Tab-separated table of C-alpha atoms and ligand atoms in Angstrom:
chain	number	residue	atom	x	y	z
A	1	MET	CA	-75.130	-199.462	-28.515
A	2	LYS	CA	-72.269	-197.335	-29.881
A	3	ILE	CA	-72.016	-193.889	-28.311
A	4	LEU	CA	-69.571	-191.244	-29.490
A	5	THR	CA	-69.117	-188.727	-26.660
A	6	ILE	CA	-67.839	-185.271	-27.594
A	7	VAL	CA	-65.865	-183.274	-25.029
A	8	GLY	CA	-63.709	-180.195	-25.387
A	9	ALA	CA	-63.962	-177.881	-22.380
A	10	ARG	CA	-63.227	-178.304	-18.676
A	11	PRO	CA	-66.798	-178.755	-17.370
A	12	GLN	CA	-67.363	-181.398	-20.056
A	13	PHE	CA	-64.424	-183.480	-18.822
A	14	ILE	CA	-65.959	-183.423	-15.337
A	15	LYS	CA	-69.376	-184.472	-16.641
A	16	ALA	CA	-67.802	-187.172	-18.847
A	17	GLY	CA	-65.877	-188.409	-15.797
A	18	ALA	CA	-69.157	-189.177	-14.069
A	19	LEU	CA	-71.092	-190.500	-17.086
A	20	SER	CA	-68.359	-192.702	-18.605
A	21	ARG	CA	-67.908	-194.336	-15.215
A	22	GLU	CA	-71.624	-195.214	-15.273
A	23	PHE	CA	-71.600	-196.392	-18.923
A	24	LYS	CA	-68.850	-198.908	-18.084
A	25	LYS	CA	-71.339	-200.778	-15.890
A	26	TYR	CA	-73.412	-201.747	-18.935
A	27	PRO	CA	-71.810	-204.231	-21.356
A	28	GLU	CA	-74.336	-203.188	-24.035
A	29	ILE	CA	-72.852	-199.674	-24.140
A	30	LYS	CA	-69.652	-199.128	-26.153
A	31	GLU	CA	-68.485	-195.570	-25.670
A	32	SER	CA	-65.701	-193.818	-27.518
A	33	ILE	CA	-64.574	-190.302	-26.663
A	34	LEU	CA	-63.677	-187.486	-29.028
A	35	HIS	CA	-61.774	-184.497	-27.584
A	36	THR	CA	-62.092	-181.458	-29.819
A	37	GLY	CA	-59.054	-179.772	-28.230
A	38	GLN	CA	-60.945	-176.598	-27.180
A	39	HIS	CA	-59.232	-176.745	-23.745
A	40	HIS	CA	-55.954	-178.484	-24.237
A	41	ASP	CA	-53.144	-177.935	-21.730
A	42	GLU	CA	-52.145	-179.667	-18.487
A	43	ASN	CA	-54.225	-177.437	-16.158
A	44	MET	CA	-57.338	-177.175	-18.279
A	45	SER	CA	-57.464	-180.700	-19.712
A	46	GLU	CA	-54.860	-183.368	-18.924
A	47	VAL	CA	-55.149	-183.170	-15.135
A	48	PHE	CA	-58.858	-184.025	-15.385
A	49	PHE	CA	-58.345	-187.137	-17.516
A	50	ARG	CA	-55.572	-188.313	-15.188
A	51	GLU	CA	-57.063	-187.591	-11.752
A	52	MET	CA	-60.644	-188.429	-12.617
A	53	GLU	CA	-59.642	-191.591	-14.476
A	54	ILE	CA	-61.561	-190.594	-17.573
A	55	PRO	CA	-60.818	-192.957	-20.482
A	56	LYS	CA	-58.195	-191.464	-22.803
A	57	PRO	CA	-59.897	-189.864	-25.817
A	58	ASP	CA	-60.040	-192.166	-28.843
A	59	PHE	CA	-59.919	-189.138	-31.146
A	60	ASN	CA	-58.332	-185.735	-30.624
A	61	LEU	CA	-58.971	-182.937	-33.095
A	62	GLU	CA	-56.627	-180.427	-31.423
A	63	VAL	CA	-58.713	-177.436	-32.444
A	64	HIS	CA	-58.083	-174.445	-30.192
A	65	GLY	CA	-57.170	-170.791	-30.050
A	66	LEU	CA	-59.417	-169.775	-32.967
A	67	SER	CA	-62.382	-167.444	-33.351
A	68	HIS	CA	-65.844	-168.906	-32.650
A	69	GLY	CA	-66.607	-169.480	-36.340
A	70	ALA	CA	-63.245	-170.981	-37.285
A	71	MET	CA	-63.222	-173.187	-34.180
A	72	THR	CA	-66.744	-174.491	-34.682
A	73	GLY	CA	-66.147	-175.014	-38.418
A	74	ARG	CA	-62.967	-177.053	-37.949
A	75	MET	CA	-64.577	-179.123	-35.219
A	76	LEU	CA	-67.583	-179.792	-37.439
A	77	GLU	CA	-65.338	-181.078	-40.213
A	78	GLY	CA	-63.300	-183.279	-37.856
A	79	ILE	CA	-66.299	-184.707	-36.020
A	80	GLU	CA	-68.082	-185.480	-39.298
A	81	LYS	CA	-65.131	-187.624	-40.437
A	82	VAL	CA	-65.120	-189.590	-37.182
A	83	ILE	CA	-68.898	-190.143	-37.339
A	84	LEU	CA	-68.681	-191.369	-40.940
A	85	ASP	CA	-65.895	-193.740	-40.014
A	86	GLN	CA	-67.226	-195.001	-36.645
A	87	LYS	CA	-70.963	-195.040	-37.419
A	88	PRO	CA	-72.147	-194.508	-33.821
A	89	ASP	CA	-75.809	-194.987	-32.848
A	90	TYR	CA	-75.675	-191.813	-30.762
A	91	VAL	CA	-73.505	-188.734	-30.557
A	92	LEU	CA	-73.569	-187.446	-26.985
A	93	VAL	CA	-72.815	-183.804	-26.158
A	94	PHE	CA	-72.695	-181.867	-22.885
A	95	GLY	CA	-73.693	-178.327	-22.031
A	96	ASP	CA	-73.251	-175.285	-24.205
A	97	THR	CA	-69.797	-174.826	-25.736
A	98	ASN	CA	-68.671	-174.664	-29.365
A	99	SER	CA	-67.729	-178.360	-29.049
A	100	THR	CA	-71.358	-179.084	-28.042
A	101	LEU	CA	-72.815	-177.331	-31.064
A	102	ALA	CA	-70.270	-178.774	-33.501
A	103	GLY	CA	-70.950	-182.319	-32.261
A	104	ALA	CA	-74.732	-181.938	-32.439
A	105	LEU	CA	-74.669	-180.316	-35.864
A	106	ALA	CA	-72.282	-182.847	-37.415
A	107	ALA	CA	-74.406	-185.725	-36.117
A	108	SER	CA	-77.786	-184.317	-37.051
A	109	LYS	CA	-76.703	-183.628	-40.661
A	110	LEU	CA	-75.646	-187.278	-40.913
A	111	HIS	CA	-78.940	-188.411	-39.335
A	112	VAL	CA	-77.207	-189.812	-36.290
A	113	LYS	CA	-79.220	-189.369	-33.108
A	114	VAL	CA	-78.024	-186.606	-30.777
A	115	VAL	CA	-78.111	-186.944	-26.987
A	116	HIS	CA	-77.863	-183.605	-25.166
A	117	ILE	CA	-76.924	-183.664	-21.491
A	118	GLU	CA	-77.893	-180.444	-19.640
A	119	ALA	CA	-80.697	-179.669	-22.061
A	120	GLY	CA	-83.275	-176.941	-21.492
A	121	LEU	CA	-81.123	-174.482	-19.566
A	122	ARG	CA	-81.671	-170.865	-20.516
A	123	SER	CA	-80.258	-167.508	-19.417
A	124	PHE	CA	-82.495	-165.627	-21.898
A	125	ASN	CA	-79.445	-163.579	-22.851
A	126	MET	CA	-78.805	-164.116	-26.541
A	127	ASN	CA	-75.524	-162.161	-26.331
A	128	MET	CA	-73.982	-165.129	-24.536
A	129	PRO	CA	-72.327	-167.550	-26.963
A	130	GLU	CA	-73.395	-170.339	-24.580
A	131	GLU	CA	-77.094	-169.409	-24.947
A	132	VAL	CA	-76.871	-169.625	-28.743
A	133	ASN	CA	-75.073	-172.973	-28.535
A	134	ARG	CA	-77.563	-174.509	-26.127
A	135	ILE	CA	-80.698	-173.371	-27.941
A	136	LEU	CA	-79.455	-174.647	-31.307
A	137	THR	CA	-78.211	-177.906	-29.788
A	138	ASP	CA	-81.521	-178.564	-28.034
A	139	ARG	CA	-83.458	-178.044	-31.253
A	140	ILE	CA	-81.470	-180.655	-33.195
A	141	SER	CA	-81.195	-183.203	-30.394
A	142	ASN	CA	-83.230	-186.408	-30.216
A	143	TRP	CA	-82.734	-187.122	-26.537
A	144	LEU	CA	-82.842	-184.122	-24.192
A	145	PHE	CA	-81.683	-184.909	-20.669
A	146	CYS	CA	-82.657	-182.063	-18.344
A	147	PRO	CA	-81.061	-181.405	-14.954
A	148	THR	CA	-83.984	-179.487	-13.391
A	149	GLU	CA	-87.747	-178.909	-13.537
A	150	THR	CA	-86.959	-175.375	-14.691
A	151	ALA	CA	-85.167	-176.775	-17.734
A	152	ILE	CA	-88.193	-178.946	-18.576
A	153	LYS	CA	-90.485	-175.919	-18.312
A	154	ASN	CA	-88.190	-173.857	-20.547
A	155	LEU	CA	-88.466	-176.493	-23.270
A	156	GLU	CA	-92.250	-176.619	-22.899
A	157	LYS	CA	-92.462	-172.840	-23.299
A	158	GLU	CA	-90.527	-173.185	-26.539
A	159	GLY	CA	-92.975	-175.846	-27.791
A	160	PHE	CA	-90.644	-178.845	-27.598
A	161	GLN	CA	-93.582	-181.082	-26.658
A	162	HIS	CA	-94.689	-180.760	-30.297
A	163	PHE	CA	-91.393	-182.037	-31.728
A	164	ASP	CA	-90.385	-185.636	-32.386
A	165	LEU	CA	-87.873	-186.063	-29.565
A	166	LYS	CA	-87.567	-187.361	-26.028
A	167	VAL	CA	-87.258	-185.147	-22.968
A	168	ASN	CA	-86.135	-186.695	-19.681
A	169	LEU	CA	-85.747	-185.133	-16.226
A	170	CYS	CA	-82.638	-187.004	-15.083
A	171	GLY	CA	-80.996	-184.695	-12.492
A	172	ASP	CA	-77.615	-183.016	-12.707
A	173	VAL	CA	-74.547	-185.048	-13.692
A	174	MET	CA	-72.405	-182.448	-11.873
A	175	GLN	CA	-73.919	-183.595	-8.594
A	176	ASP	CA	-72.958	-187.186	-9.409
A	177	ALA	CA	-69.414	-185.959	-10.100
A	178	SER	CA	-69.229	-183.909	-6.878
A	179	LEU	CA	-70.442	-186.785	-4.725
A	180	PHE	CA	-68.124	-189.338	-6.277
A	181	TYR	CA	-64.931	-187.285	-6.444
A	182	ALA	CA	-65.416	-185.717	-2.983
A	183	GLN	CA	-64.466	-189.135	-1.585
A	184	LYS	CA	-61.109	-188.884	-3.357
A	185	ALA	CA	-60.216	-185.266	-2.544
A	186	SER	CA	-57.538	-184.434	0.039
A	187	ASN	CA	-56.812	-181.271	2.044
A	188	ALA	CA	-53.268	-180.845	0.697
A	189	ILE	CA	-54.173	-177.757	-1.362
A	190	LEU	CA	-55.273	-175.922	1.819
A	191	ASP	CA	-51.834	-176.444	3.389
A	192	LYS	CA	-50.091	-175.546	0.155
A	193	LEU	CA	-51.953	-172.221	-0.061
A	194	ASN	CA	-51.881	-171.644	3.687
A	195	LEU	CA	-55.680	-171.544	3.938
A	196	SER	CA	-57.795	-172.302	7.003
A	197	SER	CA	-61.142	-173.925	6.484
A	198	GLY	CA	-63.942	-171.338	6.638
A	199	TYR	CA	-61.561	-168.376	6.409
A	200	TYR	CA	-61.293	-167.644	2.705
A	201	VAL	CA	-63.517	-166.788	-0.242
A	202	LEU	CA	-63.267	-168.876	-3.412
A	203	SER	CA	-63.778	-167.058	-6.684
A	204	THR	CA	-63.625	-167.874	-10.412
A	205	ILE	CA	-64.230	-165.409	-13.238
A	206	HIS	CA	-64.099	-166.407	-16.880
A	207	ARG	CA	-67.351	-165.575	-18.748
A	208	ALA	CA	-66.773	-163.443	-21.841
A	209	GLU	CA	-69.522	-161.027	-20.711
A	210	ASN	CA	-67.275	-160.149	-17.726
A	211	THR	CA	-63.771	-160.530	-19.105
A	212	ASP	CA	-64.356	-158.804	-22.451
A	213	ASP	CA	-66.012	-155.773	-20.852
A	214	LYS	CA	-63.436	-153.455	-19.264
A	215	GLY	CA	-65.877	-151.874	-16.825
A	216	ARG	CA	-67.352	-155.166	-15.611
A	217	LEU	CA	-63.991	-156.819	-14.998
A	218	SER	CA	-62.562	-153.874	-13.086
A	219	GLU	CA	-65.704	-153.682	-10.887
A	220	ILE	CA	-65.349	-157.374	-9.996
A	221	VAL	CA	-61.601	-157.044	-9.349
A	222	SER	CA	-62.160	-154.024	-7.121
A	223	ALA	CA	-64.782	-155.924	-5.065
A	224	LEU	CA	-62.434	-158.908	-4.641
A	225	ASN	CA	-59.638	-156.531	-3.578
A	226	ALA	CA	-61.950	-154.999	-0.948
A	227	ILE	CA	-63.155	-158.362	0.419
A	228	ASN	CA	-59.546	-159.587	0.545
A	229	GLU	CA	-58.869	-156.881	3.158
A	230	GLU	CA	-61.168	-158.823	5.482
A	231	VAL	CA	-60.622	-162.456	4.508
A	232	LYS	CA	-58.311	-164.061	1.964
A	233	VAL	CA	-59.777	-164.320	-1.539
A	234	VAL	CA	-58.449	-167.158	-3.727
A	235	LEU	CA	-58.962	-167.090	-7.467
A	236	PRO	CA	-57.912	-170.041	-9.632
A	237	LEU	CA	-57.610	-168.190	-12.872
A	238	HIS	CA	-58.509	-169.237	-16.380
A	239	PRO	CA	-55.464	-168.439	-18.587
A	240	ARG	CA	-57.614	-166.178	-20.765
A	241	THR	CA	-58.685	-164.003	-17.804
A	242	ARG	CA	-55.130	-163.882	-16.433
A	243	LYS	CA	-53.896	-162.461	-19.729
A	244	ILE	CA	-56.695	-159.889	-19.873
A	245	ILE	CA	-55.994	-158.711	-16.292
A	246	ALA	CA	-52.285	-158.358	-17.126
A	247	ASP	CA	-52.920	-156.624	-20.475
A	248	ARG	CA	-55.266	-154.081	-18.849
A	249	GLY	CA	-52.874	-153.466	-15.954
A	250	LEU	CA	-55.588	-154.194	-13.352
A	251	LYS	CA	-54.242	-154.139	-9.785
A	252	THR	CA	-55.034	-157.228	-7.717
A	253	ASN	CA	-54.148	-157.869	-4.070
A	254	PHE	CA	-55.888	-161.228	-3.690
A	255	THR	CA	-54.384	-164.688	-4.254
A	256	ILE	CA	-54.330	-165.698	-7.910
A	257	ILE	CA	-53.392	-169.298	-8.654
A	258	ASP	CA	-53.276	-171.409	-11.810
A	259	PRO	CA	-56.423	-173.411	-12.534
A	260	VAL	CA	-56.543	-176.498	-10.313
A	261	GLY	CA	-57.713	-180.063	-10.942
A	262	TYR	CA	-61.199	-181.105	-9.937
A	263	LEU	CA	-60.170	-182.858	-6.706
A	264	ASP	CA	-58.436	-179.715	-5.430
A	265	MET	CA	-61.395	-177.641	-6.591
A	266	ILE	CA	-63.738	-179.787	-4.487
A	267	THR	CA	-61.511	-179.229	-1.447
A	268	LEU	CA	-61.379	-175.479	-2.091
A	269	THR	CA	-65.166	-175.306	-2.477
A	270	SER	CA	-66.107	-177.499	0.451
A	271	ASN	CA	-63.851	-175.556	2.854
A	272	CYS	CA	-64.438	-171.965	1.773
A	273	ARG	CA	-66.597	-169.377	3.533
A	274	LEU	CA	-68.476	-168.283	0.418
A	275	VAL	CA	-68.181	-168.455	-3.380
A	276	ILE	CA	-68.093	-165.545	-5.837
A	277	THR	CA	-68.263	-166.751	-9.427
A	278	ASP	CA	-69.642	-166.403	-12.925
A	279	SER	CA	-69.265	-170.158	-13.536
A	280	GLY	CA	-72.315	-172.330	-14.079
A	281	GLY	CA	-70.794	-175.458	-12.543
A	282	LEU	CA	-69.388	-173.729	-9.486
A	283	GLN	CA	-72.772	-172.172	-8.582
A	284	LYS	CA	-74.108	-175.668	-8.056
A	285	GLU	CA	-71.017	-177.044	-6.376
A	286	ALA	CA	-71.250	-174.183	-3.876
A	287	TYR	CA	-74.792	-175.390	-3.159
A	288	PHE	CA	-73.842	-179.082	-2.900
A	289	PHE	CA	-71.295	-178.140	-0.221
A	290	GLY	CA	-73.618	-175.733	1.630
A	291	LYS	CA	-71.862	-172.480	0.649
A	292	PHE	CA	-73.571	-169.248	-0.325
A	293	CYS	CA	-72.811	-168.094	-3.826
A	294	LEU	CA	-72.673	-164.544	-5.136
A	295	THR	CA	-73.074	-164.866	-8.889
A	296	ALA	CA	-71.284	-162.139	-10.831
A	297	ARG	CA	-73.787	-162.176	-13.672
A	298	ASP	CA	-77.103	-160.525	-14.537
A	299	GLN	CA	-78.886	-163.846	-15.107
A	300	THR	CA	-78.383	-167.465	-14.147
A	301	GLU	CA	-79.620	-170.718	-15.635
A	302	TRP	CA	-79.840	-172.189	-12.111
A	303	THR	CA	-82.817	-170.134	-10.950
A	304	GLU	CA	-83.898	-172.643	-8.286
A	305	LEU	CA	-80.849	-171.569	-6.245
A	306	ILE	CA	-81.985	-167.950	-6.337
A	307	GLU	CA	-85.481	-169.025	-5.284
A	308	ALA	CA	-83.982	-171.066	-2.422
A	309	GLY	CA	-82.179	-167.907	-1.234
A	310	VAL	CA	-78.701	-169.474	-1.394
A	311	ASN	CA	-77.469	-167.744	-4.530
A	312	LYS	CA	-77.657	-164.036	-5.228
A	313	LEU	CA	-77.177	-162.308	-8.573
A	314	VAL	CA	-74.793	-159.428	-7.928
A	315	GLY	CA	-73.921	-158.572	-11.528
A	316	ALA	CA	-70.573	-156.909	-12.065
A	317	ASP	CA	-71.196	-154.134	-9.571
A	318	SER	CA	-68.565	-153.849	-6.854
A	319	LYS	CA	-71.009	-152.291	-4.357
A	320	ALA	CA	-73.513	-155.128	-4.857
A	321	ILE	CA	-70.778	-157.770	-4.541
A	322	ILE	CA	-69.493	-156.266	-1.275
A	323	ALA	CA	-73.057	-155.851	0.043
A	324	GLY	CA	-73.733	-159.515	-0.849
A	325	TRP	CA	-70.600	-160.552	1.026
A	326	ASN	CA	-71.632	-158.588	4.123
A	327	GLU	CA	-75.134	-160.033	3.977
A	328	LYS	CA	-74.154	-163.681	3.501
A	329	LYS	CA	-70.734	-164.122	5.082
A	330	ASP	CA	-72.027	-165.524	8.375
A	331	LYS	CA	-75.054	-167.422	7.093
A	332	HIS	CA	-75.178	-171.213	6.850
A	333	PHE	CA	-77.567	-173.642	5.207
A	334	VAL	CA	-77.914	-177.347	4.494
A	335	ALA	CA	-78.421	-178.280	0.849
A	336	ASN	CA	-81.427	-180.285	-0.258
A	337	ALA	CA	-79.738	-183.114	-2.189
A	338	ALA	CA	-82.971	-183.887	-4.055
A	339	LEU	CA	-83.006	-180.517	-5.840
A	340	TYR	CA	-80.557	-181.806	-8.465
A	341	GLY	CA	-81.510	-185.479	-8.506
A	342	GLY	CA	-79.479	-186.704	-5.527
A	343	GLY	CA	-76.574	-188.126	-7.546
A	344	LYS	CA	-78.619	-190.454	-9.777
A	345	ALA	CA	-78.399	-188.498	-13.033
A	346	CYS	CA	-75.882	-190.762	-14.778
A	347	GLU	CA	-77.778	-193.911	-13.855
A	348	ASN	CA	-81.026	-192.347	-15.096
A	349	ILE	CA	-79.388	-191.419	-18.414
A	350	ALA	CA	-77.862	-194.856	-19.036
A	351	LYS	CA	-81.098	-196.647	-18.160
A	352	ALA	CA	-83.209	-194.340	-20.333
A	353	LEU	CA	-80.908	-194.826	-23.334
A	354	LEU	CA	-81.004	-198.596	-22.933
A	355	ARG	CA	-84.812	-198.574	-22.760
A	356	LYS	CA	-84.667	-196.542	-26.005
B	1	LIG	N1	-63.007	-175.990	-11.914
B	1	LIG	C1	-61.843	-176.720	-11.705
B	1	LIG	N2	-60.677	-176.030	-11.538
B	1	LIG	C2	-60.596	-174.678	-11.547
B	1	LIG	C3	-61.788	-173.937	-11.758
B	1	LIG	C4	-62.982	-174.625	-11.952
B	1	LIG	O1	-61.881	-177.947	-11.670
B	1	LIG	O2	-59.506	-174.131	-11.400
B	1	LIG	C5	-64.258	-176.714	-12.112
B	1	LIG	C6	-65.414	-176.252	-11.255
B	1	LIG	O3	-65.354	-176.860	-9.990
B	1	LIG	C7	-66.609	-176.693	-12.065
B	1	LIG	C8	-66.127	-176.572	-13.475
B	1	LIG	O4	-64.704	-176.480	-13.426
B	1	LIG	O5	-66.908	-178.038	-11.832
B	1	LIG	C9	-66.725	-175.338	-14.062
B	1	LIG	O6	-66.124	-175.030	-15.220
B	1	LIG	P1	-66.177	-173.589	-15.837
B	1	LIG	O7	-66.393	-172.612	-14.762
B	1	LIG	O8	-64.970	-173.477	-16.699
B	1	LIG	O9	-67.425	-173.670	-16.803
B	1	LIG	P2	-68.975	-173.443	-16.617
B	1	LIG	O10	-69.454	-174.364	-15.557
B	1	LIG	O11	-69.188	-172.006	-16.289
B	1	LIG	O12	-69.533	-173.778	-17.947
């Protein structure tokens, strides 16, 4: 079975790290990896391949720094060439980025079967580029691997049971990644940043809905400044957000660092007091490590965390973020590992594909 896996953005490298490791256990599976180039530098790409021992990409399109349309168009053209040349049985895509959509679209036009990992997630906010990418990708996929029951229900509401495709509840590959790489993480980053376990807040902010909106970003920054008066706030910052903060002259008094590799990120998450983020992946990692998460968005795809009372939507409202911090800063919980499949997602995917 020849699988062409498409990656391009940070969370996809992490997911590929877990899934490629599983695929290697099956001699029937021959995987090659195509990197679109969407995230491309040391901090956002190379460190993941190196530290997580992800096989070096067989193809690299080096498409980055373009508008959504230009980026997706160039990727589509490049991926099509590789598919025509390699003739894979499946093209496998992760999540909801432009690389996801380009991979799925190129494959489906060439009648190559599309495997979508993280299918069925919805925010119901069509202004998010990610929502557009995931809905279109789901519709042209042949194998839809869903991380949660909620994702399965979303597909049912959209009538997917009437289409000629396979839907599988496999669990979340991010949990597989967290469990595996947590064994390899060290505490060195805590010493380097002079952090004591349990005495800092970890934050990441990168969603366009927050960074592109002046009001929303300054509300979030002002909340992080206020919380930092009480306990250190550490923000590994996406280069795009760093530039926007500098261009707008926003004042920050918390600790901004360059993006870190996944092993350091696991250490930062598992030792923090609480997480404040607009990231999809980090919401779940906070849960896996038993940390409350304040989600700086108006919706989340991971609604089971809201229902479990361990994640709170605080939007981009500084008062709500600070109130959330005051409410949750001393609360503790133990995660239910079964909620996201218990670390068996990759095995479930490989076995399902081999059963065909
Ligand atoms: N992450 C990382 N280093 C960082 C910031 C985030 O390794 O400096 C990881 C994080 O732990 C999570 C993933 O990147 O696993 C999330 O990626 P991102 O927030 O870019 O995308 P999203 O999950 O929102 O699609």
